CSV table of C-alpha atoms in Angstrom, one decimal:
chain,number,residue,atom,x,y,z
A,1329,TYR,CA,0.1,-0.1,-0.1
A,1330,ALA,CA,1.1,3.7,-1.0
A,1331,PHE,CA,0.9,7.0,1.4
A,1332,ASN,CA,0.9,9.5,-1.4
A,1333,ALA,CA,2.4,13.5,0.2
A,1334,SER,CA,4.1,16.4,-1.2
A,1335,ALA,CA,7.3,17.7,-0.3
A,1336,GLY,CA,6.3,20.3,2.1
A,1337,ALA,CA,3.1,19.5,2.7
A,1338,HIS,CA,1.0,17.5,5.4
A,1339,VAL,CA,0.0,13.9,4.7
A,1340,ASN,CA,-2.2,11.9,7.5
A,1341,VAL,CA,-1.1,8.7,7.4
A,1342,SER,CA,-3.9,6.3,8.6
A,1343,VAL,CA,-3.1,3.1,10.4
A,1344,GLY,CA,-5.1,0.1,11.7
A,1345,GLY,CA,-4.2,-3.3,13.2
A,1346,VAL,CA,-4.3,-5.5,15.9
A,1347,GLY,CA,-2.1,-3.6,18.6
A,1348,VAL,CA,-2.6,-0.1,17.0
A,1349,ALA,CA,-3.5,2.4,19.6
A,1350,ALA,CA,-2.9,6.5,20.7
A,1351,GLY,CA,0.5,6.4,21.4
A,1352,ASP,CA,2.2,4.2,19.1
A,1353,ALA,CA,4.7,6.0,16.4
A,1354,LEU,CA,5.6,5.6,12.9
A,1355,ARG,CA,7.9,6.9,10.8
A,1356,PHE,CA,9.7,6.1,6.9
A,1357,VAL,CA,12.8,4.9,5.9
A,1358,GLY,CA,14.5,4.7,2.5
A,1359,ALA,CA,13.8,2.1,0.2
A,1360,SER,CA,16.5,0.2,0.2
A,1361,ALA,CA,16.9,0.1,3.6
A,1362,ALA,CA,16.9,-3.6,5.8
A,1363,SER,CA,15.7,-2.6,8.8
A,1364,CYS,CA,14.5,0.3,11.3
A,1365,ASP,CA,18.1,1.3,12.7
A,1366,GLY,CA,19.3,5.4,13.0
A,1367,GLU,CA,17.6,8.2,13.3
A,1368,ALA,CA,14.4,9.6,12.0
A,1369,SER,CA,15.0,11.5,8.2
A,1370,ALA,CA,12.9,14.6,8.5
A,1371,ALA,CA,13.4,14.7,4.4
A,1372,TYR,CA,10.8,11.7,5.5
A,1373,GLY,CA,8.4,13.5,7.4
A,1374,GLY,CA,10.4,12.9,11.0
A,1375,GLU,CA,8.8,11.0,13.5
A,1376,ALA,CA,5.0,11.1,14.0
A,1377,ALA,CA,2.7,10.3,17.2
A,1378,VAL,CA,-0.6,7.6,16.6
A,1379,SER,CA,-3.7,9.3,17.4
A,1380,ALA,CA,-6.6,7.7,18.8
A,1381,LEU,CA,-8.2,7.4,15.8
A,1382,GLY,CA,-5.1,5.9,13.9
A,1383,VAL,CA,-3.6,8.7,12.2
A,1384,ALA,CA,-0.2,10.1,12.0
A,1385,THR,CA,0.6,13.7,10.6
A,1386,LEU,CA,4.3,14.6,8.7
A,1387,VAL,CA,5.1,16.9,6.5
A,1388,PRO,CA,8.4,15.4,4.2
A,1389,ARG,CA,10.3,18.3,4.1
A,1390,ALA,CA,13.3,17.8,1.5
A,1391,ALA,CA,13.0,17.4,-2.3
A,1392,GLY,CA,14.1,14.6,-4.2
A,1393,ALA,CA,13.1,12.5,-1.8
A,1394,GLY,CA,11.5,10.4,-4.0
A,1395,ALA,CA,9.6,7.0,-4.2
A,1396,GLY,CA,8.8,3.9,-1.9
A,1397,ARG,CA,10.4,5.1,1.5
A,1398,GLN,CA,9.4,2.2,4.0
A,1399,LEU,CA,7.0,2.4,7.0
A,1400,CYS,CA,8.6,1.5,10.7
A,1401,TYR,CA,6.3,1.2,13.1
A,1402,ARG,CA,7.0,0.9,16.7
A,1403,PHE,CA,3.6,-0.1,19.5
A,1404,GLY,CA,3.6,1.1,22.7
A,1405,GLY,CA,6.2,3.9,24.5
A,1406,ALA,CA,10.0,5.0,23.5
A,1407,GLY,CA,11.2,2.0,24.7
A,1408,GLU,CA,9.8,-0.3,22.2
A,1409,PRO,CA,11.8,-1.3,18.9
A,1410,PHE,CA,10.1,0.0,15.6
A,1411,VAL,CA,9.2,-2.9,13.1
A,1412,LEU,CA,10.0,-2.4,9.6
A,1413,TYR,CA,6.6,-3.1,7.2
A,1414,PRO,CA,8.2,-3.0,4.0
A,1415,ASN,CA,4.8,-3.6,1.7
A,1416,TYR,CA,3.6,-0.3,3.1
A,1417,VAL,CA,5.6,2.8,1.1
A,1418,LEU,CA,5.3,6.8,1.0
A,1419,ASN,CA,6.1,8.0,-2.4
A,1420,ILE,CA,6.7,12.1,-2.1
A,1421,ARG,CA,6.1,13.7,-5.1
A,1422,SER,CA,7.8,17.0,-6.0
A,1423,VAL,CA,9.3,19.4,-7.8
A,1424,SER,CA,13.0,20.5,-8.6
A,1425,GLY,CA,13.0,22.5,-11.4
A,1426,PRO,CA,14.1,23.7,-13.8
A,1427,ALA,CA,15.0,26.6,-11.0
A,1428,PHE,CA,15.0,29.3,-13.9
A,1429,THR,CA,13.2,29.8,-17.0
A,1430,ALA,CA,12.5,32.6,-19.0
A,1431,VAL,CA,10.1,33.0,-21.4
A,1432,VAL,CA,9.1,35.8,-23.9
A,1433,ALA,CA,5.8,38.0,-23.5
A,1434,GLY,CA,3.4,36.9,-26.0
A,1435,VAL,CA,5.4,34.1,-27.3
A,1436,ALA,CA,3.8,30.4,-25.9
A,1437,GLU,CA,6.9,28.1,-25.2
A,1438,ARG,CA,7.3,24.7,-23.7
A,1439,VAL,CA,8.5,24.5,-19.7
A,1440,VAL,CA,9.7,21.1,-18.5
A,1441,PHE,CA,9.6,20.1,-15.0
A,1442,GLU,CA,12.2,18.0,-13.3
A,1443,GLY,CA,11.5,16.3,-9.9
A,1444,ASP,CA,9.8,13.0,-8.2
A,1445,GLY,CA,6.6,11.6,-8.8
A,1446,ILE,CA,5.4,14.3,-11.9
A,1447,THR,CA,2.6,12.9,-13.7
A,1448,ALA,CA,-0.1,13.8,-16.2
A,1449,GLY,CA,-2.1,15.6,-15.7
A,1450,ASP,CA,-0.6,16.9,-12.6
A,1451,SER,CA,-0.6,21.1,-12.5
A,1452,VAL,CA,0.8,24.3,-12.0
A,1453,PHE,CA,0.7,28.1,-11.4
A,1454,TRP,CA,2.7,30.9,-10.4
A,1455,VAL,CA,2.9,33.2,-7.6
A,1456,PRO,CA,4.4,37.1,-8.0
A,1457,ALA,CA,8.2,37.1,-6.3
A,1458,SER,CA,6.7,38.2,-3.1
A,1459,ALA,CA,4.4,35.7,-2.5
A,1460,THR,CA,4.8,33.1,0.9
A,1461,THR,CA,2.2,31.0,0.1
A,1462,CYS,CA,0.4,29.4,-2.8
A,1463,GLU,CA,-2.9,31.9,-2.0
A,1464,ASP,CA,-1.2,34.9,-3.4
A,1465,ASP,CA,-4.1,37.1,-5.3
A,1466,GLY,CA,-1.4,37.6,-8.4
A,1467,ARG,CA,-1.4,34.3,-9.1
A,1468,THR,CA,-1.4,33.6,-12.7
A,1469,ALA,CA,-3.8,30.8,-14.3
A,1470,GLU,CA,-3.7,27.1,-14.0
A,1471,VAL,CA,-1.9,25.0,-16.5
A,1472,VAL,CA,-1.7,21.4,-16.9
A,1473,LEU,CA,0.9,19.0,-17.5
A,1474,ASP,CA,1.1,16.4,-19.9
A,1475,ALA,CA,2.7,12.6,-19.8
A,1476,GLY,CA,6.3,14.6,-20.8
A,1477,GLY,CA,5.6,16.6,-17.7
A,1478,GLY,CA,5.2,19.7,-19.4
A,1479,ALA,CA,3.2,22.2,-20.7
A,1480,THR,CA,3.0,25.2,-23.2
A,1481,VAL,CA,2.7,28.6,-20.9
A,1482,LEU,CA,1.8,32.3,-22.5
A,1483,PHE,CA,2.1,34.8,-20.2
A,1484,ASP,CA,1.2,38.8,-21.4
A,1485,GLU,CA,3.3,40.9,-19.4
A,1486,ALA,CA,6.8,41.1,-18.1
A,1487,THR,CA,7.6,40.2,-14.5
A,1488,ALA,CA,10.4,39.0,-12.6
A,1489,GLY,CA,10.8,36.3,-9.8
A,1490,LEU,CA,7.7,34.3,-10.3
A,1491,ARG,CA,8.0,31.0,-8.0
A,1492,LEU,CA,6.3,28.1,-8.3
A,1493,CYS,CA,3.0,26.2,-6.8
A,1494,ALA,CA,2.6,22.6,-7.8
A,1495,VAL,CA,-1.1,20.5,-7.8
A,1496,LEU,CA,0.5,17.0,-7.6
A,1497,ALA,CA,-1.8,14.0,-7.3
A,1498,GLY,CA,-5.1,16.4,-6.6
A,1499,ARG,CA,-3.1,17.5,-3.3
A,1500,ALA,CA,-3.1,20.8,-2.4
A,1501,PRO,CA,-0.9,23.5,-4.0
A,1502,VAL,CA,2.9,23.5,-2.6
A,1503,LEU,CA,4.8,26.8,-2.7
A,1504,TYR,CA,8.6,25.5,-4.4
A,1505,GLY,CA,10.1,28.7,-4.2
A,1506,GLY,CA,13.7,27.3,-5.1
A,1507,VAL,CA,11.8,27.0,-8.8
A,1508,ARG,CA,11.4,30.5,-10.7
A,1509,LEU,CA,10.3,31.9,-13.7
A,1510,ASP,CA,10.7,35.5,-15.8
A,1511,VAL,CA,8.5,36.5,-18.4
A,1512,TYR,CA,11.4,38.9,-20.9
A,1513,ALA,CA,9.8,41.7,-22.1
A,1514,VAL,CA,11.1,45.2,-23.5
A,1515,THR,CA,8.7,47.5,-21.8
A,1516,GLY,CA,10.0,51.2,-23.0
A,1517,PRO,CA,10.9,54.0,-23.5
A,1518,SER,CA,7.1,54.5,-23.9
A,1519,GLU,CA,7.1,58.0,-25.7
A,1520,THR,CA,8.1,57.6,-29.3
A,1521,GLN,CA,11.4,58.5,-30.3
A,1522,VAL,CA,12.6,61.1,-32.9
A,1523,VAL,CA,15.8,60.3,-35.2
A,1524,ALA,CA,17.4,62.1,-38.1
A,1525,VAL,CA,17.9,60.0,-41.1
A,1526,GLY,CA,22.4,60.1,-40.6
A,1527,ALA,CA,23.1,60.8,-37.7
A,1528,ASP,CA,24.0,58.6,-34.9
A,1529,ALA,CA,21.4,57.9,-32.2
A,1530,GLN,CA,20.6,55.9,-29.1
A,1531,VAL,CA,17.5,55.0,-27.6
A,1532,LEU,CA,17.9,53.5,-23.5
A,1533,LEU,CA,15.3,50.1,-23.6
A,1534,THR,CA,13.6,49.3,-20.2
A,1535,GLY,CA,12.5,45.8,-19.3
A,1536,VAL,CA,12.6,42.4,-17.9
A,1537,GLY,CA,15.7,40.4,-19.6
A,1538,ILE,CA,17.1,42.7,-21.6
A,1539,ALA,CA,20.8,41.9,-21.9
A,1540,ALA,CA,24.2,43.2,-23.9
A,1541,GLY,CA,24.3,40.9,-26.4
A,1542,ASP,CA,21.1,40.9,-27.3
A,1543,GLU,CA,19.9,41.9,-31.1
A,1544,ALA,CA,17.1,43.6,-32.6
A,1545,PHE,CA,16.4,45.9,-35.4
A,1546,TRP,CA,13.7,48.1,-36.8
A,1547,ALA,CA,11.2,47.1,-39.1
A,1548,GLU,CA,7.7,48.6,-41.2
A,1549,PRO,CA,5.1,48.7,-38.5
A,1550,SER,CA,3.2,45.8,-40.1
A,1551,ALA,CA,6.0,43.3,-40.2
A,1552,ALA,CA,5.9,40.3,-38.7
A,1553,CYS,CA,9.2,40.2,-36.5
A,1554,ALA,CA,10.2,35.9,-37.3
A,1555,ASP,CA,10.0,37.0,-40.5
A,1556,ALA,CA,11.2,40.0,-41.0
A,1557,ALA,CA,15.0,40.5,-42.4
A,1558,PRO,CA,17.5,43.9,-40.9
A,1559,SER,CA,17.2,46.9,-43.4
A,1560,VAL,CA,20.2,48.4,-43.7
A,1561,ALA,CA,18.1,51.5,-44.9
A,1562,PHE,CA,16.9,51.0,-41.0
A,1563,GLY,CA,20.2,50.6,-39.4
A,1564,GLY,CA,20.5,47.5,-39.8
A,1565,LEU,CA,21.3,43.9,-37.5
A,1566,LEU,CA,22.0,46.5,-34.1
A,1567,ALA,CA,24.2,45.1,-31.0
A,1568,VAL,CA,22.0,45.9,-27.9
A,1569,ALA,CA,25.1,47.7,-25.5
A,1570,GLU,CA,25.5,47.6,-21.5
A,1571,GLY,CA,22.3,48.9,-19.4
A,1572,GLY,CA,19.6,48.4,-22.4
A,1573,ALA,CA,21.8,51.2,-24.4
A,1574,LEU,CA,20.7,50.6,-28.1
A,1575,PRO,CA,22.4,53.0,-30.7
A,1576,PHE,CA,21.7,52.7,-34.2
A,1577,ARG,CA,22.0,55.0,-37.2
A,1578,LEU,CA,19.2,54.8,-40.2
A,1579,ALA,CA,20.6,55.5,-43.4
A,1580,ALA,CA,16.9,56.4,-44.8
A,1581,PRO,CA,13.4,57.6,-43.8
A,1582,GLY,CA,10.7,55.4,-42.8
A,1583,PRO,CA,6.8,55.2,-43.3
A,1584,GLY,CA,5.9,57.2,-40.7
A,1585,SER,CA,7.2,55.7,-37.6
A,1586,LEU,CA,9.0,52.2,-37.4
A,1587,GLN,CA,8.4,48.8,-34.6
A,1588,LEU,CA,11.6,47.3,-32.9
A,1589,CYS,CA,12.1,43.9,-33.2
A,1590,TYR,CA,13.6,42.3,-30.5
A,1591,ARG,CA,15.6,38.7,-29.6
A,1592,PHE,CA,16.8,38.0,-26.2
A,1593,ALA,CA,20.0,35.3,-26.1
A,1594,SER,CA,18.9,32.7,-28.1
A,1595,LYS,CA,15.2,33.6,-27.7
A,1596,ALA,CA,12.7,33.9,-31.1
A,1597,TRP,CA,12.4,37.6,-32.8
């Protein structure tokens, strides 16, 4: 029989049988353990007392603790030995990665998660960087994972440091603060820049994810950036400098205003 738990969340282990009574205790040991010797592991929830209802509450702590932790049960008080019950196991589900993911606002991207016990039908969502629980009002929409442990996500606005919440095997959402996501986007300058043809110009870009070495080009307003090519008339392919500075020189006037096409590192235009 398997008890299922999420790392960092409470799990109630219900036991029954001859001699089971309040004041007994239980804990779990490794999948390959041959005995109950040694101290209780906090990774597996430590040691818990059994209530009069035959229930012990544990909080497995370690992400990556894995499946098949075997039950050790003690009948009676502290002086009694623990007995190994290898047919009763604890499966600890968790998400451990990727530690950092970057996606681009407005672009659908697939994210594949790492961990233990992740299955199709599990779901995830994100909360703001300042959130300490999964109940935060700023939570994103929930996405369902496929058989490969991934999901396609789409965000509309730039934001940094989103923290992951996962719903594994239908249990309550658990916050995995070490699994972060940034949504990249250029957000400024918001006002139209006026430059003279043939003169050196520079725009100071602001947003999330902007870094020296990124690439950009100016294109006609109706162009699709993924299909357009940098035009020498509009300055050609441009390199972003430190601090988000984008130097350029227009060789010919454009059709009114121009739009900026931007590529974050190896991301798509």
